[in-house]
Amino acid sequence: MQQQISVITLGIADLARSKRFYVEGFGWKPVFENDDVVFYQMNGLMLGTWLRPQLEDDMRRPGGDGPGAFSLAHNAPDEATVDSLIDRLVAAGGSLLRKADAPPHGGYRGYVADPDGHSWEIAFNPAWPIDAEGHVTFGI
Amino acid sequence: MQQQISVITLGIADLARSKRFYVEGFGWKPVFENDDVVFYQMNGLMLGTWLRPQLEDDMRRPGGDGPGAFSLAHNAPDEATVDSLIDRLVAAGGSLLRKADAPPHGGYRGYVADPDGHSWEIAFNPAWPIDAEGHVTFGI
């Protein structure tokens, strides 16, 4: 089976509030939107933000009270960009989970939750190459 | 800012149990593993499965009791593959959330939770092209 993830779908409460975080914070552009969902064309997959009751009904399971034990990550080209992007995400409605610092395994990272509580790690990881299309390759 | 997701990290309780789902169920191969984390090189990004207490400590936030309101998706080439993959994922330790059927917007999909409760939609979506490297492009 192809090692492929086609979509990450995040349940959200308010489309406009969520869009502000992704469009003004990250600076990303939707590829499609209607009254229920916004899709962003990412690096070989889609990010979808879908009204949470519809997602929960579609997958036949409620998400419950907590945010869940997962995080998405966006890799930035240097430490200064990590800091400035985290500031911009917080200004666009995100919540700071962890101010950026250096982890034991190298690099530099912090964490921000989007307005619906979904965690984003913003990282500088010099060991992982990223090409012009945003495709990320593992490295040590 | 590049429209790029570098990593999806899932918090897990047991590395071997999780690996069985991804390796035997999906048929994927790790690109790196140690006693704490397994990484899979995906289509332009990494899937990481990391011991949950370490992920929660790193992001400075517990995931709470529920699974969270999100789903990952893997797109299959046809309806028969959706059904057979869902069967294989359940046999490899997954839990069926929704037997595959046709959604109103077209295609065919079902949902399976991995052994740690993380939701996977397994879908056939003829409108979204997938190239040989697994890169998925939005379409209507």
Tab-separated table of C-alpha atoms in Angstrom:
chain	number	residue	atom	x	y	z
A	1	MET	CA	0.000	0.000	0.000
A	2	GLN	CA	1.335	3.431	-0.980
A	3	GLN	CA	2.795	5.311	2.029
A	4	GLN	CA	0.326	8.087	1.524
A	5	ILE	CA	-1.821	10.368	3.671
A	6	SER	CA	-4.362	12.154	1.501
A	7	VAL	CA	-6.073	14.400	4.028
A	8	ILE	CA	-5.781	15.675	7.573
A	9	THR	CA	-9.233	16.786	8.684
A	10	LEU	CA	-9.597	18.966	11.770
A	11	GLY	CA	-12.970	19.453	13.449
A	12	ILE	CA	-13.710	23.136	13.992
A	13	ALA	CA	-16.462	25.191	15.610
A	14	ASP	CA	-16.338	28.368	13.514
A	15	LEU	CA	-15.132	28.588	9.917
A	16	ALA	CA	-14.196	32.279	9.984
A	17	ARG	CA	-12.266	31.991	13.246
A	18	SER	CA	-10.357	28.971	11.959
A	19	LYS	CA	-9.661	30.554	8.571
A	20	ARG	CA	-8.181	33.611	10.217
A	21	PHE	CA	-5.589	31.408	11.958
A	22	TYR	CA	-4.609	29.557	8.770
A	23	VAL	CA	-4.868	32.461	6.291
A	24	GLU	CA	-3.570	35.370	8.392
A	25	GLY	CA	-1.373	33.337	10.723
A	26	PHE	CA	0.268	30.854	8.354
A	27	GLY	CA	-0.441	32.924	5.238
A	28	TRP	CA	-2.003	29.936	3.465
A	29	LYS	CA	-4.672	30.149	0.750
A	30	PRO	CA	-7.735	27.858	0.595
A	31	VAL	CA	-8.136	25.794	-2.563
A	32	PHE	CA	-11.854	25.248	-1.842
A	33	GLU	CA	-14.389	26.484	0.664
A	34	ASN	CA	-18.123	26.360	1.275
A	35	ASP	CA	-20.325	26.813	4.362
A	36	ASP	CA	-19.089	23.589	5.973
A	37	VAL	CA	-15.455	23.030	5.089
A	38	VAL	CA	-12.249	24.767	3.970
A	39	PHE	CA	-9.538	22.811	2.148
A	40	TYR	CA	-5.919	23.908	1.821
A	41	GLN	CA	-3.727	22.237	-0.818
A	42	MET	CA	-0.616	21.247	1.091
A	43	ASN	CA	2.634	19.484	0.119
A	44	GLY	CA	1.144	16.363	-1.445
A	45	LEU	CA	-1.943	16.176	0.744
A	46	MET	CA	-4.929	18.238	1.813
A	47	LEU	CA	-5.601	19.995	5.094
A	48	GLY	CA	-9.343	20.141	5.698
A	49	THR	CA	-11.099	22.149	8.393
A	50	TRP	CA	-14.641	20.844	8.724
A	51	LEU	CA	-17.454	21.735	11.092
A	52	ARG	CA	-16.916	19.391	13.985
A	53	PRO	CA	-20.457	17.929	14.248
A	54	GLN	CA	-20.291	16.935	10.573
A	55	LEU	CA	-16.875	15.315	10.930
A	56	GLU	CA	-17.979	13.458	14.056
A	57	ASP	CA	-21.124	12.254	12.331
A	58	ASP	CA	-19.133	11.171	9.268
A	59	MET	CA	-16.657	9.124	11.289
A	60	ARG	CA	-19.375	7.918	13.690
A	61	ARG	CA	-17.453	8.950	16.785
A	62	PRO	CA	-17.406	12.042	19.009
A	63	GLY	CA	-14.035	13.637	19.705
A	64	GLY	CA	-14.752	14.042	23.423
A	65	ASP	CA	-13.582	16.786	25.747
A	66	GLY	CA	-9.804	16.759	25.317
A	67	PRO	CA	-7.817	17.873	22.276
A	68	GLY	CA	-6.428	14.365	21.654
A	69	ALA	CA	-2.812	13.199	21.777
A	70	PHE	CA	-1.493	14.377	18.458
A	71	SER	CA	0.323	17.275	16.878
A	72	LEU	CA	0.869	18.557	13.383
A	73	ALA	CA	4.153	20.253	12.524
A	74	HIS	CA	5.293	22.922	10.114
A	75	ASN	CA	9.015	23.235	9.520
A	76	ALA	CA	10.459	26.713	9.075
A	77	PRO	CA	13.763	27.599	7.376
A	78	ASP	CA	15.470	29.053	10.493
A	79	GLU	CA	15.034	29.850	14.183
A	80	ALA	CA	14.019	33.465	13.617
A	81	THR	CA	11.145	32.327	11.389
A	82	VAL	CA	9.993	29.892	14.077
A	83	ASP	CA	9.705	32.767	16.562
A	84	SER	CA	8.038	35.213	14.179
A	85	LEU	CA	5.572	32.613	12.883
A	86	ILE	CA	4.567	31.615	16.420
A	87	ASP	CA	3.943	35.297	17.209
A	88	ARG	CA	1.837	35.657	14.076
A	89	LEU	CA	-0.188	32.511	14.814
A	90	VAL	CA	-0.952	33.736	18.328
A	91	ALA	CA	-1.974	37.133	16.929
A	92	ALA	CA	-4.312	35.307	14.515
A	93	GLY	CA	-6.193	33.520	17.310
A	94	GLY	CA	-3.833	30.707	18.329
A	95	SER	CA	-2.814	29.848	21.898
A	96	LEU	CA	0.813	29.451	22.864
A	97	LEU	CA	1.464	25.977	24.302
A	98	ARG	CA	5.258	26.178	24.461
A	99	LYS	CA	7.577	29.061	23.653
A	100	ALA	CA	10.250	27.886	21.217
A	101	ASP	CA	13.457	26.431	22.584
A	102	ALA	CA	16.017	23.778	21.642
A	103	PRO	CA	14.985	20.139	22.161
A	104	PRO	CA	17.553	17.478	23.180
A	105	HIS	CA	17.546	15.967	19.671
A	106	GLY	CA	18.604	19.244	18.052
A	107	GLY	CA	16.944	22.056	16.158
A	108	TYR	CA	14.460	24.524	17.622
A	109	ARG	CA	10.687	24.301	18.204
A	110	GLY	CA	7.651	25.647	19.938
A	111	TYR	CA	3.953	24.748	19.977
A	112	VAL	CA	0.778	26.708	19.262
A	113	ALA	CA	-2.828	25.459	19.384
A	114	ASP	CA	-5.212	26.628	16.677
A	115	PRO	CA	-8.503	28.258	17.790
A	116	ASP	CA	-10.102	24.792	18.084
A	117	GLY	CA	-7.267	23.408	20.206
A	118	HIS	CA	-5.403	21.457	17.502
A	119	SER	CA	-1.678	21.478	18.232
A	120	TRP	CA	0.931	22.769	15.779
A	121	GLU	CA	4.638	22.366	16.358
A	122	ILE	CA	6.589	25.108	14.596
A	123	ALA	CA	10.110	23.815	14.117
A	124	PHE	CA	13.492	24.422	12.585
A	125	ASN	CA	14.977	21.014	11.809
A	126	PRO	CA	18.170	21.309	9.738
A	127	ALA	CA	18.419	17.492	9.370
A	128	TRP	CA	15.235	17.159	7.306
A	129	PRO	CA	15.493	18.499	3.746
A	130	ILE	CA	12.476	20.320	2.285
A	131	ASP	CA	12.248	20.825	-1.476
A	132	ALA	CA	10.647	23.705	-3.370
A	133	GLU	CA	7.255	21.927	-3.389
A	134	GLY	CA	7.423	21.533	0.390
A	135	HIS	CA	8.131	17.792	0.306
A	136	VAL	CA	9.946	16.804	3.481
A	137	THR	CA	12.444	13.925	3.638
A	138	PHE	CA	13.642	12.157	6.765
A	139	GLY	CA	17.249	12.691	7.837
A	140	ILE	CA	19.389	12.352	10.957
B	1	MET	CA	4.797	30.766	4.259
B	2	GLN	CA	5.090	27.469	2.368
B	3	GLN	CA	1.848	25.440	2.493
B	4	GLN	CA	3.649	22.593	4.145
B	5	ILE	CA	3.006	20.062	6.897
B	6	SER	CA	6.245	18.338	7.854
B	7	VAL	CA	5.044	15.844	10.436
B	8	ILE	CA	1.911	14.313	11.885
B	9	THR	CA	2.760	12.971	15.325
B	10	LEU	CA	0.396	10.553	17.044
B	11	GLY	CA	0.698	9.805	20.754
B	12	ILE	CA	0.771	6.048	21.392
B	13	ALA	CA	0.874	3.765	24.423
B	14	ASP	CA	2.735	0.768	23.013
B	15	LEU	CA	5.220	0.870	20.131
B	16	ALA	CA	4.845	-2.777	19.080
B	17	ARG	CA	1.053	-2.652	19.108
B	18	SER	CA	1.042	0.542	17.043
B	19	LYS	CA	3.675	-0.753	14.610
B	20	ARG	CA	1.628	-3.860	13.933
B	21	PHE	CA	-1.280	-1.682	12.759
B	22	TYR	CA	0.878	0.438	10.450
B	23	VAL	CA	3.258	-2.269	9.198
B	24	GLU	CA	0.920	-5.268	8.931
B	25	GLY	CA	-2.287	-3.314	8.388
B	26	PHE	CA	-1.213	-0.607	5.947
B	27	GLY	CA	1.921	-2.458	4.825
B	28	TRP	CA	4.110	0.572	5.486
B	29	LYS	CA	7.826	0.460	6.385
B	30	PRO	CA	9.415	2.623	9.107
B	31	VAL	CA	12.240	4.903	8.000
B	32	PHE	CA	13.497	5.230	11.603
B	33	GLU	CA	12.707	3.693	14.960
B	34	ASN	CA	14.075	3.615	18.493
B	35	ASP	CA	12.559	2.837	21.906
B	36	ASP	CA	10.420	5.985	21.905
B	37	VAL	CA	9.293	6.747	18.378
B	38	VAL	CA	8.694	5.254	14.937
B	39	PHE	CA	8.789	7.458	11.826
B	40	TYR	CA	7.273	6.546	8.464
B	41	GLN	CA	8.336	8.495	5.368
B	42	MET	CA	5.072	9.476	3.739
B	43	ASN	CA	4.170	11.449	0.585
B	44	GLY	CA	6.143	14.603	1.314
B	45	LEU	CA	5.829	14.503	5.084
B	46	MET	CA	6.523	12.225	8.044
B	47	LEU	CA	4.132	10.201	10.146
B	48	GLY	CA	5.530	9.858	13.655
B	49	THR	CA	4.192	7.569	16.373
B	50	TRP	CA	5.672	8.695	19.686
B	51	LEU	CA	5.113	7.506	23.230
B	52	ARG	CA	2.249	9.643	24.425
B	53	PRO	CA	3.762	10.940	27.702
B	54	GLN	CA	6.789	12.203	25.772
B	55	LEU	CA	4.668	13.940	23.134
B	56	GLU	CA	2.474	15.508	25.809
B	57	ASP	CA	5.511	16.708	27.720
B	58	ASP	CA	7.076	18.098	24.551
B	59	MET	CA	3.988	20.091	23.606
B	60	ARG	CA	3.252	20.991	27.247
B	61	ARG	CA	-0.328	19.807	27.094
B	62	PRO	CA	-2.125	16.571	27.934
B	63	GLY	CA	-4.376	15.084	25.265
B	64	GLY	CA	-7.185	14.350	27.742
B	65	ASP	CA	-9.653	11.491	27.718
B	66	GLY	CA	-11.208	11.705	24.270
B	67	PRO	CA	-9.587	10.940	20.919
B	68	GLY	CA	-9.907	14.530	19.680
B	69	ALA	CA	-11.914	15.830	16.740
B	70	PHE	CA	-9.682	14.969	13.818
B	71	SER	CA	-9.130	12.277	11.241
B	72	LEU	CA	-6.356	11.287	8.904
B	73	ALA	CA	-7.217	9.806	5.516
B	74	HIS	CA	-5.622	7.375	3.128
B	75	ASN	CA	-6.997	7.272	-0.403
B	76	ALA	CA	-7.200	3.905	-2.126
B	77	PRO	CA	-7.395	3.292	-5.891
B	78	ASP	CA	-10.875	1.681	-5.885
B	79	GLU	CA	-13.792	0.594	-3.706
B	80	ALA	CA	-12.636	-3.003	-3.391
B	81	THR	CA	-9.300	-1.837	-1.977
B	82	VAL	CA	-11.122	0.338	0.563
B	83	ASP	CA	-12.984	-2.720	1.853
B	84	SER	CA	-9.975	-5.045	1.891
B	85	LEU	CA	-7.726	-2.469	3.555
B	86	ILE	CA	-10.291	-1.785	6.275
B	87	ASP	CA	-10.496	-5.541	6.932
B	88	ARG	CA	-6.704	-5.756	7.141
B	89	LEU	CA	-6.448	-2.752	9.488
B	90	VAL	CA	-9.018	-4.281	11.835
B	91	ALA	CA	-7.147	-7.598	11.742
B	92	ALA	CA	-3.961	-5.706	12.665
B	93	GLY	CA	-5.472	-4.226	15.839
B	94	GLY	CA	-7.667	-1.387	14.543
B	95	SER	CA	-11.299	-0.765	15.541
B	96	LEU	CA	-13.995	-0.279	12.934
B	97	LEU	CA	-15.711	3.090	13.372
B	98	ARG	CA	-17.772	3.036	10.169
B	99	LYS	CA	-18.151	0.342	7.554
B	100	ALA	CA	-17.472	1.807	4.125
B	101	ASP	CA	-20.344	3.285	2.161
B	102	ALA	CA	-20.960	6.124	-0.309
B	103	PRO	CA	-21.029	9.671	1.129
B	104	PRO	CA	-23.345	12.342	-0.387
B	105	HIS	CA	-20.384	14.114	-2.040
B	106	GLY	CA	-19.398	11.002	-4.014
B	107	GLY	CA	-16.778	8.282	-3.756
B	108	TYR	CA	-16.684	5.607	-1.063
B	109	ARG	CA	-15.271	5.622	2.468
B	110	GLY	CA	-15.130	4.008	5.875
B	111	TYR	CA	-13.320	4.761	9.135
B	112	VAL	CA	-10.994	2.716	11.351
B	113	ALA	CA	-9.326	3.811	14.601
B	114	ASP	CA	-5.732	2.747	15.183
B	115	PRO	CA	-4.935	0.886	18.464
B	116	ASP	CA	-4.522	4.248	20.230
B	117	GLY	CA	-7.843	5.597	18.989
B	118	HIS	CA	-6.558	7.814	16.159
B	119	SER	CA	-9.086	7.903	13.337
B	120	TRP	CA	-8.262	6.915	9.749
B	121	GLU	CA	-10.665	7.434	6.888
B	122	ILE	CA	-10.044	4.917	4.116
B	123	ALA	CA	-11.482	6.396	0.947
B	124	PHE	CA	-11.866	6.042	-2.776
B	125	ASN	CA	-12.115	9.572	-4.199
B	126	PRO	CA	-11.950	9.572	-8.005
B	127	ALA	CA	-11.920	13.413	-8.120
B	128	TRP	CA	-8.534	13.762	-6.395
B	129	PRO	CA	-5.556	12.714	-8.542
B	130	ILE	CA	-2.683	10.875	-6.833
B	131	ASP	CA	0.691	10.643	-8.576
B	132	ALA	CA	3.263	7.847	-8.377
B	133	GLU	CA	4.928	9.476	-5.339
B	134	GLY	CA	1.580	9.596	-3.541
B	135	HIS	CA	1.148	13.346	-3.900
B	136	VAL	CA	-2.548	14.188	-3.773
B	137	THR	CA	-4.105	17.145	-5.620
B	138	PHE	CA	-7.457	18.727	-4.933
B	139	GLY	CA	-10.208	18.274	-7.536
B	140	ILE	CA	-13.986	18.478	-7.780
